[in-house]
Structures are given as structure tokens and as C-alpha cells.
CSV table of C-alpha atoms in Angstrom, one decimal:
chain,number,residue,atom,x,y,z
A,28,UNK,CA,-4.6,-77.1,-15.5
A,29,UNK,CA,-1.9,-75.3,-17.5
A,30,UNK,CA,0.5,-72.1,-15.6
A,31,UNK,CA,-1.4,-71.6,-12.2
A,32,UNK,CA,-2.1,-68.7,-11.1
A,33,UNK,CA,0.0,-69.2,-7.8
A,34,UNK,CA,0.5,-72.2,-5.9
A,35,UNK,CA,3.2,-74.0,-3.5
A,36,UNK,CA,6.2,-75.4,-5.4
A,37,UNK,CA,9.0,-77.7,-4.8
A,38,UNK,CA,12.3,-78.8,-6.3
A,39,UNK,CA,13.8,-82.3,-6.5
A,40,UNK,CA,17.4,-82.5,-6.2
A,41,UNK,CA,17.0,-86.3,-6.5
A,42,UNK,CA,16.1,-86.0,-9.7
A,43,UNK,CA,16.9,-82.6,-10.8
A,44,UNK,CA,20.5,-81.8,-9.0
A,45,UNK,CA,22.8,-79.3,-9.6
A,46,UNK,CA,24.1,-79.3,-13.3
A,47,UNK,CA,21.1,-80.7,-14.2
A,48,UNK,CA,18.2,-78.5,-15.8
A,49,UNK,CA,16.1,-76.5,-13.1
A,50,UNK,CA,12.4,-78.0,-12.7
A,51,UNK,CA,9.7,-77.6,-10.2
A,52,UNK,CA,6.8,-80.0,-9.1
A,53,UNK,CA,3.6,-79.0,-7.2
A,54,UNK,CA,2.2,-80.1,-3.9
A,55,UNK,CA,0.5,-83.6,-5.1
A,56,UNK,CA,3.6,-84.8,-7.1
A,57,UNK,CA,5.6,-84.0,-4.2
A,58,UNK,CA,4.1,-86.4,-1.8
A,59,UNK,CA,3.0,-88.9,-5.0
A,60,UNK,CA,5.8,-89.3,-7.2
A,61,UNK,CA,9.0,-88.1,-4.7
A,62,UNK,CA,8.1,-88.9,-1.3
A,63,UNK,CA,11.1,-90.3,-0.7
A,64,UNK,CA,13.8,-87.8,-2.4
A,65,UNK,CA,15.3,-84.7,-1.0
A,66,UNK,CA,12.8,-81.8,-1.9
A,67,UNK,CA,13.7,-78.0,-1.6
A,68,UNK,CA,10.5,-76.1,-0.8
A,69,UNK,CA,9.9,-73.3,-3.3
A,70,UNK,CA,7.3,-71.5,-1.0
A,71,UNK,CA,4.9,-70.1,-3.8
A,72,UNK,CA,5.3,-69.3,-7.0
A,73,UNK,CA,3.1,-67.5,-9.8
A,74,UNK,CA,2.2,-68.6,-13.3
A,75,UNK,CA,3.9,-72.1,-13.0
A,76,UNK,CA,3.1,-75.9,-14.4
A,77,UNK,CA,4.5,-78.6,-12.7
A,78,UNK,CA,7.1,-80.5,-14.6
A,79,UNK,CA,7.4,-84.2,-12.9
A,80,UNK,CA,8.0,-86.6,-15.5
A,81,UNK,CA,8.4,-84.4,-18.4
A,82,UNK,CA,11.9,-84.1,-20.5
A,83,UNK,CA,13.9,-82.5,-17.2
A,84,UNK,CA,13.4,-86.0,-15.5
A,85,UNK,CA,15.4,-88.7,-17.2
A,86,UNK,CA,14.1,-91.8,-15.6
A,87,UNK,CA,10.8,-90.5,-13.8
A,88,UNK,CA,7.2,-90.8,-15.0
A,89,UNK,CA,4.3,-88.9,-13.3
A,90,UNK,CA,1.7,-91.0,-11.0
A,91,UNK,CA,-0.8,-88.9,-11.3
A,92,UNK,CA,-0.1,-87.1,-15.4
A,93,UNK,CA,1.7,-89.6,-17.2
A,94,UNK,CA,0.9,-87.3,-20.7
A,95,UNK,CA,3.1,-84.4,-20.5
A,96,UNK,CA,4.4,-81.8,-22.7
A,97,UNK,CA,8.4,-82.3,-23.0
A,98,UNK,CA,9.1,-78.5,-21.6
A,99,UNK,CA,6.9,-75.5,-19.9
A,100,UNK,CA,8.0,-72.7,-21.6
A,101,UNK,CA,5.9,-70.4,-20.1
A,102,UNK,CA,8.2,-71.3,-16.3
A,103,UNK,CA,11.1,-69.1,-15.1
A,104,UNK,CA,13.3,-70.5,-12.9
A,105,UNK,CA,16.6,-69.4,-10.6
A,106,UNK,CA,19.0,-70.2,-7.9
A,107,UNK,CA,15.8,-71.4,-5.6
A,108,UNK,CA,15.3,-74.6,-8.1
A,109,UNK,CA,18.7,-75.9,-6.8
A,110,UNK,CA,18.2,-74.8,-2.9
A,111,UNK,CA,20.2,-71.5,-2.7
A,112,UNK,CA,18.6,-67.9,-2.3
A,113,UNK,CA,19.5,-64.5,-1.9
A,114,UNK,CA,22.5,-62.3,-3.7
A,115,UNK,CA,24.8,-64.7,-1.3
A,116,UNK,CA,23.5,-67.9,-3.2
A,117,UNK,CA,23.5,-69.7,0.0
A,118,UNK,CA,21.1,-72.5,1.1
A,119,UNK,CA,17.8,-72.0,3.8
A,120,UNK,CA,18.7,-72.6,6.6
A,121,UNK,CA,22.2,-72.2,6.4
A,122,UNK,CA,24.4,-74.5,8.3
A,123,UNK,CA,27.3,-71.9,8.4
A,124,UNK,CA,25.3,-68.8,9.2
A,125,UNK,CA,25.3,-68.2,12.7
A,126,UNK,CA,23.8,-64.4,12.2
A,127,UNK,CA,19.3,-64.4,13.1
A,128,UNK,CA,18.4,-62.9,10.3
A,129,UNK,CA,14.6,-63.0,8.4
A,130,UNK,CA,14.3,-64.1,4.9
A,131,UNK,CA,12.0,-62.0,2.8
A,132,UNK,CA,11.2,-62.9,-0.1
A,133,UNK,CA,11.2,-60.3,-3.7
A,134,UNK,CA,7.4,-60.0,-5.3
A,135,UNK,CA,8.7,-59.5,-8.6
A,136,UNK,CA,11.5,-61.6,-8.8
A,137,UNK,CA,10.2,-63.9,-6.0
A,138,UNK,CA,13.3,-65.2,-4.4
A,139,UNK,CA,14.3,-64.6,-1.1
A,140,UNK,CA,16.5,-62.6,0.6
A,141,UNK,CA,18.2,-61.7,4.3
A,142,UNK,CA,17.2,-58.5,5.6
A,143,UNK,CA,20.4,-57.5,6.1
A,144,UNK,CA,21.6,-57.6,2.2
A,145,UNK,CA,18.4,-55.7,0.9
A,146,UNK,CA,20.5,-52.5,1.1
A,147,UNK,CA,18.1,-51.0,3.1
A,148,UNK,CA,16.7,-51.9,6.5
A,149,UNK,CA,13.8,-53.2,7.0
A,150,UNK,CA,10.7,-51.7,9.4
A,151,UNK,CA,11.4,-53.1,12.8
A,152,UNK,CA,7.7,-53.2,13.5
A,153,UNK,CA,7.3,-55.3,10.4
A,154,UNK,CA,4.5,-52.7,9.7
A,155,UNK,CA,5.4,-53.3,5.9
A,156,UNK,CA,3.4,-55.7,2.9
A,157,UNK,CA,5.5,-56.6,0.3
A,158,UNK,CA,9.0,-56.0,-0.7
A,159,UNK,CA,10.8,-55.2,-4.1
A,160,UNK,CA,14.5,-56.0,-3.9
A,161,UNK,CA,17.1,-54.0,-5.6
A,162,UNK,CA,17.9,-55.6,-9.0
A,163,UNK,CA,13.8,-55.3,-9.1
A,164,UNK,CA,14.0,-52.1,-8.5
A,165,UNK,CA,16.6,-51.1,-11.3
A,166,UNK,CA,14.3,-53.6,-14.2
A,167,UNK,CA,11.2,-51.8,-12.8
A,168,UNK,CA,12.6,-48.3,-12.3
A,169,UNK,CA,9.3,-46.4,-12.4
A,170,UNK,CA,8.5,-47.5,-9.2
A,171,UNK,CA,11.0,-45.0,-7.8
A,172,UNK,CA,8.7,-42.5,-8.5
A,173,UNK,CA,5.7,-43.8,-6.2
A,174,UNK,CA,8.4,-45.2,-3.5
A,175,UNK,CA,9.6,-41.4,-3.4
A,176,UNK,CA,6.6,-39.9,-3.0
A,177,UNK,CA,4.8,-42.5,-0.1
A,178,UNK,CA,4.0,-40.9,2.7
A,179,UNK,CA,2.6,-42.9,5.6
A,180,UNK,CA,1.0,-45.5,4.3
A,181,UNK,CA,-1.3,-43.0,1.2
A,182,UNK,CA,0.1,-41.0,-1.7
A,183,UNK,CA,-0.5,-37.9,-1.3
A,184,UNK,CA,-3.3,-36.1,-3.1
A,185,UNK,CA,-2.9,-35.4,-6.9
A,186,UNK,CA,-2.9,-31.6,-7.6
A,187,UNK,CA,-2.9,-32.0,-11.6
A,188,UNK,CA,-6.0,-30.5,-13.4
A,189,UNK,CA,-8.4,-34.0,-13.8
A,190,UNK,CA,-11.0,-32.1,-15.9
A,191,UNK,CA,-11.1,-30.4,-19.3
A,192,UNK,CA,-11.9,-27.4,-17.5
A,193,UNK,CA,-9.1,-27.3,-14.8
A,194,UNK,CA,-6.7,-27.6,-18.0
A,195,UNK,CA,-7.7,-24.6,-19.7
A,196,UNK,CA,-9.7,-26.4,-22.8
A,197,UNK,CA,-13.3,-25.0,-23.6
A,198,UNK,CA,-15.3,-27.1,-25.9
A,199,UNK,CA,-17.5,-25.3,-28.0
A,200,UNK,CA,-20.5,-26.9,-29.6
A,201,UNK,CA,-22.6,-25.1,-31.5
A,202,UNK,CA,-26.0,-26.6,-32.0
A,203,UNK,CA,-28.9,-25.9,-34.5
A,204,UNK,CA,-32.5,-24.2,-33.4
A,205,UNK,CA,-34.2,-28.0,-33.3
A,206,UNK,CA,-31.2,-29.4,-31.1
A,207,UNK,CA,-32.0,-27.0,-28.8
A,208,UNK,CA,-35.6,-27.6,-28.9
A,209,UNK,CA,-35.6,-31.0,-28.2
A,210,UNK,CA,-33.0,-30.4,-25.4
A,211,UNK,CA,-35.1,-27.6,-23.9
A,212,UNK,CA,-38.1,-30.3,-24.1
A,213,UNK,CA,-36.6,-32.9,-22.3
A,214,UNK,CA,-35.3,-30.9,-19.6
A,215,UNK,CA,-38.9,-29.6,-19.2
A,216,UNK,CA,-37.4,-26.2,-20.2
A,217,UNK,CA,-39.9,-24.2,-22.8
A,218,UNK,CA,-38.5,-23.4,-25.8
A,219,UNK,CA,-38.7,-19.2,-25.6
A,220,UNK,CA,-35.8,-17.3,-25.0
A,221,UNK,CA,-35.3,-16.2,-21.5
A,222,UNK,CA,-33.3,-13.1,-20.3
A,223,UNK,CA,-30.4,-15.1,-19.2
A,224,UNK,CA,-29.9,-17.2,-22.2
A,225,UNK,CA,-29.8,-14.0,-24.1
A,226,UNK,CA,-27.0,-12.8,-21.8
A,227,UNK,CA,-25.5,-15.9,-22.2
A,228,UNK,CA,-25.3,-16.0,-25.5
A,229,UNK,CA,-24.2,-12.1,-25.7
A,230,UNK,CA,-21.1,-12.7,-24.2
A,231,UNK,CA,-20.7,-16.4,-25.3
A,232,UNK,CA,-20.5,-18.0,-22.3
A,233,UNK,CA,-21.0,-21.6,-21.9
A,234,UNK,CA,-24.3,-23.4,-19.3
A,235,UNK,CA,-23.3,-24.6,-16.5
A,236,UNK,CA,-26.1,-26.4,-16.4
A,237,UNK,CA,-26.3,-30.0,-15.2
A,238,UNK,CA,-29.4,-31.2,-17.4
A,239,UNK,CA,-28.1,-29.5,-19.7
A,240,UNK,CA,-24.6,-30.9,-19.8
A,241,UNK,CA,-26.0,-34.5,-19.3
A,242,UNK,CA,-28.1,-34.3,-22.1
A,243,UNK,CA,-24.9,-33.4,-23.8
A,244,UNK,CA,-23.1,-36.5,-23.1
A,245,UNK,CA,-25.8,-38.4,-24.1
A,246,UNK,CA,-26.5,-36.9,-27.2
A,247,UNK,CA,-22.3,-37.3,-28.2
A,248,UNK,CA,-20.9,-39.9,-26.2
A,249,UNK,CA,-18.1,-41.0,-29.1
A,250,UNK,CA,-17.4,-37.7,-29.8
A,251,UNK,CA,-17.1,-36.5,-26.2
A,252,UNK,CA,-14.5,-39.6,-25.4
A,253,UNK,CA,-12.8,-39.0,-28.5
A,254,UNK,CA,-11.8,-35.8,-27.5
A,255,UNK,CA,-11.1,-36.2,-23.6
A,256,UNK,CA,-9.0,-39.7,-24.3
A,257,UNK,CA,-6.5,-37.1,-25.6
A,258,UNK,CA,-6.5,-36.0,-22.2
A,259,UNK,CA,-6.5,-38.7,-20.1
A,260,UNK,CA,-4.6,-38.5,-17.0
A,261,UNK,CA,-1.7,-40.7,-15.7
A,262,UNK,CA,-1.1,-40.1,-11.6
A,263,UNK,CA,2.5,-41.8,-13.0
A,264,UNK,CA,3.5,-38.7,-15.0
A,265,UNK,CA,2.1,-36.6,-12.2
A,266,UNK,CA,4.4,-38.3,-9.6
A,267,UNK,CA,7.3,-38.1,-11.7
A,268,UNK,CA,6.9,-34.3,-12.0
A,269,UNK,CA,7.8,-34.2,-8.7
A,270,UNK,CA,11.7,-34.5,-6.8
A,271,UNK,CA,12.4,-38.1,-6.5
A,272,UNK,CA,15.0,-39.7,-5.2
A,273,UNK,CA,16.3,-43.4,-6.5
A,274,UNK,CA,18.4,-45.7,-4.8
A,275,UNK,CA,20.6,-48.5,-4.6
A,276,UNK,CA,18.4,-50.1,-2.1
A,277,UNK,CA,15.2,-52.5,-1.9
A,278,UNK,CA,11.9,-51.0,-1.0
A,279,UNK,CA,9.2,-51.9,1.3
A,280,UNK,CA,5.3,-51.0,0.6
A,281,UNK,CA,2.5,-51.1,2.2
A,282,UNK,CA,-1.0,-53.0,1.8
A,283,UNK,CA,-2.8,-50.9,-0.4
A,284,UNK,CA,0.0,-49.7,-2.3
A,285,UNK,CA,-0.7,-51.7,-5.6
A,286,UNK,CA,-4.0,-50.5,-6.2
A,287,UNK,CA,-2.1,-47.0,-5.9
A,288,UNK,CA,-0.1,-47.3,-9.4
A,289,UNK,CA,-1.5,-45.9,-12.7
A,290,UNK,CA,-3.7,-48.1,-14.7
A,291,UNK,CA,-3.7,-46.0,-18.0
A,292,UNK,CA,-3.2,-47.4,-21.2
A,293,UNK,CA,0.9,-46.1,-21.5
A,294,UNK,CA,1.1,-47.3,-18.1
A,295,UNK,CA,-0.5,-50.7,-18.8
A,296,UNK,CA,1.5,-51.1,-22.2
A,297,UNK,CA,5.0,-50.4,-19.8
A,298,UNK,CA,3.9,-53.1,-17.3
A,299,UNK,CA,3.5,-55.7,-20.5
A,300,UNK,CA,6.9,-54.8,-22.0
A,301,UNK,CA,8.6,-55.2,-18.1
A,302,UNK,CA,6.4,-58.3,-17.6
A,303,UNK,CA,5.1,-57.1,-14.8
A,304,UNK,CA,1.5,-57.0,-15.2
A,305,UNK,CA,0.3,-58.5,-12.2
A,306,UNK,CA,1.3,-55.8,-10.1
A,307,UNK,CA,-2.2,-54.6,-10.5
A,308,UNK,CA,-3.7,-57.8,-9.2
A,309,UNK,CA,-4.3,-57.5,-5.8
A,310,UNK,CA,-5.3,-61.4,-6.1
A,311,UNK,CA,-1.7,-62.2,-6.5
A,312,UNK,CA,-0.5,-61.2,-3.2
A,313,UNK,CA,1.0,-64.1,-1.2
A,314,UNK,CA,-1.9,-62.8,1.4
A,315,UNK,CA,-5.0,-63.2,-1.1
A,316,UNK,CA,-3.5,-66.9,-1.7
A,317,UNK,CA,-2.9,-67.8,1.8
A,318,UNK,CA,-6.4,-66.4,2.9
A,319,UNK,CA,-8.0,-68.3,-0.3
A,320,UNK,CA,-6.4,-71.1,1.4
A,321,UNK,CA,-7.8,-70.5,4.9
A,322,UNK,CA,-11.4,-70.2,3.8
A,323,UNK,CA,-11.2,-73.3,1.7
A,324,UNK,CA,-9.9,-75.3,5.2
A,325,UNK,CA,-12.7,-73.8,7.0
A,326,UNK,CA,-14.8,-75.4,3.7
A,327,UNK,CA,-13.5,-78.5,4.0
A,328,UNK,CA,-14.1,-78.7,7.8
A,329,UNK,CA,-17.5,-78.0,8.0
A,330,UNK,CA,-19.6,-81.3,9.0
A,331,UNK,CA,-22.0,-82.2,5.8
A,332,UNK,CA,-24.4,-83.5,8.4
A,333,UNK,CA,-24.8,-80.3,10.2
A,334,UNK,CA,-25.1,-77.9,6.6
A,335,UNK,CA,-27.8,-80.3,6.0
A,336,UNK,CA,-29.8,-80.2,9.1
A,337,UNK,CA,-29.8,-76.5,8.7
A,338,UNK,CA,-31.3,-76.1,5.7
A,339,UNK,CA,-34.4,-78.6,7.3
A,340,UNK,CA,-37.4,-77.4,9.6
A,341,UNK,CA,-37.7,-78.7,13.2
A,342,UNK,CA,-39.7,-82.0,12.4
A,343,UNK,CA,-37.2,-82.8,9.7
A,344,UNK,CA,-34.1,-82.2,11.5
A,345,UNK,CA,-35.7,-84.5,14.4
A,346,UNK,CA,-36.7,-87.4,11.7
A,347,UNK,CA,-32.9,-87.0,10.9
A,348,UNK,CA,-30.8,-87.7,13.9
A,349,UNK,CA,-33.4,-90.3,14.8
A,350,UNK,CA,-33.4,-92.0,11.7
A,351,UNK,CA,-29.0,-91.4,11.7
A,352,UNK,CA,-29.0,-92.6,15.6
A,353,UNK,CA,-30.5,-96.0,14.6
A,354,UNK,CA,-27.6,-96.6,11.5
A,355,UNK,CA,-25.2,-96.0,14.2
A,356,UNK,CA,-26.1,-98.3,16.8
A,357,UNK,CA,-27.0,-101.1,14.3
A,358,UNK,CA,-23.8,-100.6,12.0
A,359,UNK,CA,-21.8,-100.8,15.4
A,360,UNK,CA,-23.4,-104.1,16.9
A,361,UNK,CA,-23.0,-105.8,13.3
A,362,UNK,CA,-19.5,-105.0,12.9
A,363,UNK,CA,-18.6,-105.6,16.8
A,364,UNK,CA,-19.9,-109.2,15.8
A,365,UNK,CA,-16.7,-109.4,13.2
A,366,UNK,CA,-14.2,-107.5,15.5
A,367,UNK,CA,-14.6,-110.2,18.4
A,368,UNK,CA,-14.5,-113.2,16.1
A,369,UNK,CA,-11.2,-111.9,14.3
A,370,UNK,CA,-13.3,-111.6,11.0
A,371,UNK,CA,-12.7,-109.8,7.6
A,372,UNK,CA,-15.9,-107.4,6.7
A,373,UNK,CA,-16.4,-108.1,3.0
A,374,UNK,CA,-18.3,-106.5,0.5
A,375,UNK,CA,-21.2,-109.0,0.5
A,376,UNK,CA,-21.3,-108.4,4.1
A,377,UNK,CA,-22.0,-104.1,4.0
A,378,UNK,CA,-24.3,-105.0,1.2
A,379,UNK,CA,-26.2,-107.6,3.4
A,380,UNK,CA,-26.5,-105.4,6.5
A,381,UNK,CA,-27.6,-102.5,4.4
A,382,UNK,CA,-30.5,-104.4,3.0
A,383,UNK,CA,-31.4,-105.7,6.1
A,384,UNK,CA,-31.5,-102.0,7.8
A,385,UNK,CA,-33.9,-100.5,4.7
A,386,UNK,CA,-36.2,-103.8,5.3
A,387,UNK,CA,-36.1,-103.2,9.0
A,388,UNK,CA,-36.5,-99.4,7.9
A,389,UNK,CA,-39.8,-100.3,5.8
A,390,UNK,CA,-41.6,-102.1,8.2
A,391,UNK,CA,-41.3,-99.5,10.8
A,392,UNK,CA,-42.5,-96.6,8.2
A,393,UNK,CA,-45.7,-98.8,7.4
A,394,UNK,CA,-47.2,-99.6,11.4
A,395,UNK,CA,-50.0,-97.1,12.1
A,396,UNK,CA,-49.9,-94.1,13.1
A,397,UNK,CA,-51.5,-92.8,16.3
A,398,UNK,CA,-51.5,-89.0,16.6
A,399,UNK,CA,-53.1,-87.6,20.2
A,400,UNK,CA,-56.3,-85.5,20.0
């Protein structure tokens, strides 16, 4: 499937150990091709392709994708890939720690981390959603500015001027007499002069009408977001006018903080040169996958039999578990017949009952009816 988008990882150190180049395998090559190794679960990962049985493994060929590229260049690896986390590079759990502490793990860098070398200490209440560690912090130092200025769990309102207006800039469009005609027309205006307009034009002030602006827009769309895309408005510049403070420390944000940052085109064009353009995904959260992955159990565990008998009327839905009923007591009595005689059940034998149930089936379909008057 190429780089998933996220999905649970694990490294071999069977195959892979330490010295050796880092790789990673998913879920199913885990439990096909190295049930029987010592695995170091990755927890999840985003934009990764397995690697099992490509150049990193020596003497290994995938079970289940034999034809594989030699390398994944698009993967980034670290310290997890050989069982060791944190700025301490110490394995999870670790034998010689005898300090509780929780592991959280970086959603930028993604590896983990105690809580108590983040710098910075981490809400008791655990009232927090995702957590940027320090080095993070320093690559992407722009969050400083929305960390700084989070209060609660909402950023405060912007107080910058969001319209042409606010900002001082007055557009002046002059039109011609039949412009204004047809405008006039369409607003169900008549086309005489009124005593206001005549004001209005006296002292040059612009309408404030809405009609009037709206058949405006529609009359210069490209020129109207030519001009105004000069102006467009970043809430990052707006937060970074304010005091800030930065840190030494790893930050801690709250749900709805990532569809907080800026999503203009300099602020788009800064998340591609950091690499960090999935901050704006709220699908990428570690949440949206494990919630994906909830529904799709309680997919999987729905009975087919039961989706299908609601989606029937009454008369069907009794024909059904009648007609259901009878395979199950008949498939039971035949095989019981094989159980107590210490029997195989070959295939000739499914195949003979089968026919022998639709025959049985037939002849019970074709007997007259009676119906009660």
C-alpha cells in the first residue's frame, strides 16, 4: 500500500540488532514472518512502509510480499528501532529504573519520553492531548507563539482588523451610467436619481448597501480577490505581535488546539519546509486512529445474520430463521454421525449433505399450500 498514513509498528532485533541498519515491520509481518524473534513494539507511527524482507534483512524473505523495493526512503527512523526511548536512551520498561514514571510519547518527533525529563511537568489531571517535546519545540519554534498565548483550553479572540474596512483601505470603483442601470434593475431599484444617492454622491461616500455590495462581488470576483489576497490575514503574525515567552521546556496542548494554528499560504509554505504539515490534520491524532480502530471492531463484530434480517419484512425474517433452524439441526445430526464413529468429514461428504438438504428443501417448497379462509 505504499507509506501509511499511521499504523502500529514493530522492530526486530532478531534480524535487525544493534549495529545493524534500523527497520520496522507492521502488524501482519510481525505475527507472519517473526513470530518467533524478539520484537520491540513501536506503538504507532505515521507515513511508514513496512520493510520485512527488503535489503535491511540479510537472510529474511517476506511471507506475505516477497517483491519488495530494496530501501523506503520515504521512512525515518531513531533510537525506538533498536528498543531505547527518551533523551536517557534507555529501554521500556526499564529493568534498572525503580522511579513510576509515565511515558509520553512527542507528536512531531514521535518518540517517547518520561514525564519527568520533558523539562516541564506535566498536568496532574492529565487534562492535556498531545505533547511536543523540547528539541520539537526548538525545530518548530513558531509554536511558541500559540503555546504563549493559550489560555484555558481557547486562544483568545483576535483583535486585528479582518476586513478591508477595519484596515483603513477604501476601494473606489467608479462605474459607467449602464453599470448602474443594470445594477439598479436587478436590485429592483428604478433607475432615477433619488435624494440620497445625490447626497451620496456629493460628498462621495460609498453604499452601504448589501444588494448593492453583493452585486459587486459578483460582477468582479477576480478583481475583488486579487486585491484582498494582498490582505489576507495570518492569526500567526497576530499572535506573535504579542509578549511571548519561549522555553527550554516541552509543551502540552489541548484537544482542539491544532485546528487553532494558521492555515495561510506563508504559514502552509513554513509547515512544508519544517516537514510538519500534518499538524493540521486532525486525522493524524493517535486518537482519530485509535477511534478508527474501535469502530472498525464494532464492524467486524456485528452478526451478518442479524444486518440481514433487518433489512427483511416480518414474513421474510420468519421464512429465514425457519429455513436457518432446519440447516442447523440437519448439519448437526449428519456430522454427529462422523464424530461417534471416529470419522474424517471429507469434501465429498459437505458436498453430499448439501445436495441432499436442497433436494429435501425442494420437495417441501412444492406440497400445496393451504391458506385459512
Amino acid at each position: 500500500q505504499g507509506a501509511v498514513k499511521r499504523q502500529a509498528l514493530y522492530a526486530c532485533s532478531t534480524c535487525t540488532p544493534p549495529g545493524a541498519e534500523p527497520a520496522g515491520i507492521c502488524l501482519a509481518c510481525s505475527y507472519e514472518c517473526h513470530g518467533t524473534h524478539r520484537l520491540f513494539e513501536l506503538y504507532t507511527k505515521r507515513n511508514f512502509r513496512c520493510d520485512c524482507g527488503n535489503s535491511k534483512f540479510k537472510n529474511l524473505q517476506c511471507k506475505l510480499f516477497p517483491e519488495k523495493g530494496k530501501v523506503n526512503s520515504g521512512n525515518k527512523y531513531n533510537d525506538n528501532f533498536y528498543g531505547l526511548y527518551c533523551t536517557c536512551k534507555r529501554p521500556y520498561p526499564d529493568p534498572e529504573d525503580e522511579i513510576p514514571d509515565e511515558m509520553i510519547q512527542c507528536i512531531v518527533c514521535e518518540d517517547w519520553f518520561h514525564g519527568r525529563h520533558l523539562g516541564a511537568v506535566p498536568p496532574e489531571s492529565g487534562d492535556f492531548h498531545e505533547m511536543v517535546c523540547q528539541a520539537c519545540m526548538k525545530h518548530c519554534h513558531f509554536l511558541w507563539a500559540y503555546a504563549s498565548h493559550l489560555a484555558g483550553k481557547e486562544f483568545p479572540p483576535l483583535t486585528k482588523a479582518n476586513s478591508l474596512e477595519e484596515a483603513g483601505i477604501v476601494l473606489k470603483v467608479e462605474e459607467n451610467e449602464e453599470q448602474k442601470k443594470e445594477i439598479k434593475k436587478e436590485s429592483g431599484v428604478e433607475p432615477h436619481d433619488t435624494k440620497e444617492e445625490k447626497q451620496s454622491e456629493q460628498f462621495n461616500e460609498p453604499s452601504t448597501s448589501s444588494g448593492y455590495c453583493s452585486k459587486f462581488l459578483q460582477k468582479f470576483p477576480m478583481e475583488v480577490a486579487e486585491i484582498t489576497s494582498e490582505f489576507s490575514f495570518c492569526k500567526l503574525k497576530e499572535l506573535q505581535s504579542k509578549p511571548f515567552v519561549k522555553k527550554d521546556t516541552a509543551t502540552f496542548w489541548p484537544s482542539n488546539w491544532r485546528s487553532k494554528l494558521c492555515t495561510c499560504e506563508d504559514c502552509l509554505k513554513m509547515y512544508s519546509e519544517l516537514e510538519v504539515q500534518f499538524l493540521t490534520d486532525e486525522c493524524d491524532t493517535v486518537l482519530a486512529y485509535e477511534n478508527k480502530g474501535t469502530s472498525d471492531q464494532e464492524t467486524e463484530r456485528r452478526d451478518p445474520l442479524m444486518d440481514t434480517l433487518n433489512s427483511m419484512n416480518r414474513v421474510q425474517q420468519v421464512e429465514l430463521i425457519c429455513e436457518y433452524n432446519d440447516l442447523k439441526t440437519e448439519l448437526t445430526d449428519y456430522l454427529r454421525r462422523f464424530a461417534d464413529e471416529g470419522t474424517v468429514v471429507k469434501r465429498e461428504d459437505i458436498q453430499h449433505f448439501f445436495e441432499e438438504f436442497q433436494s429435501r428443501k425442494r420437495q417441501r417448497t412444492n406440497r400445496m399450500q393451504y391458506y385459512c379462509s
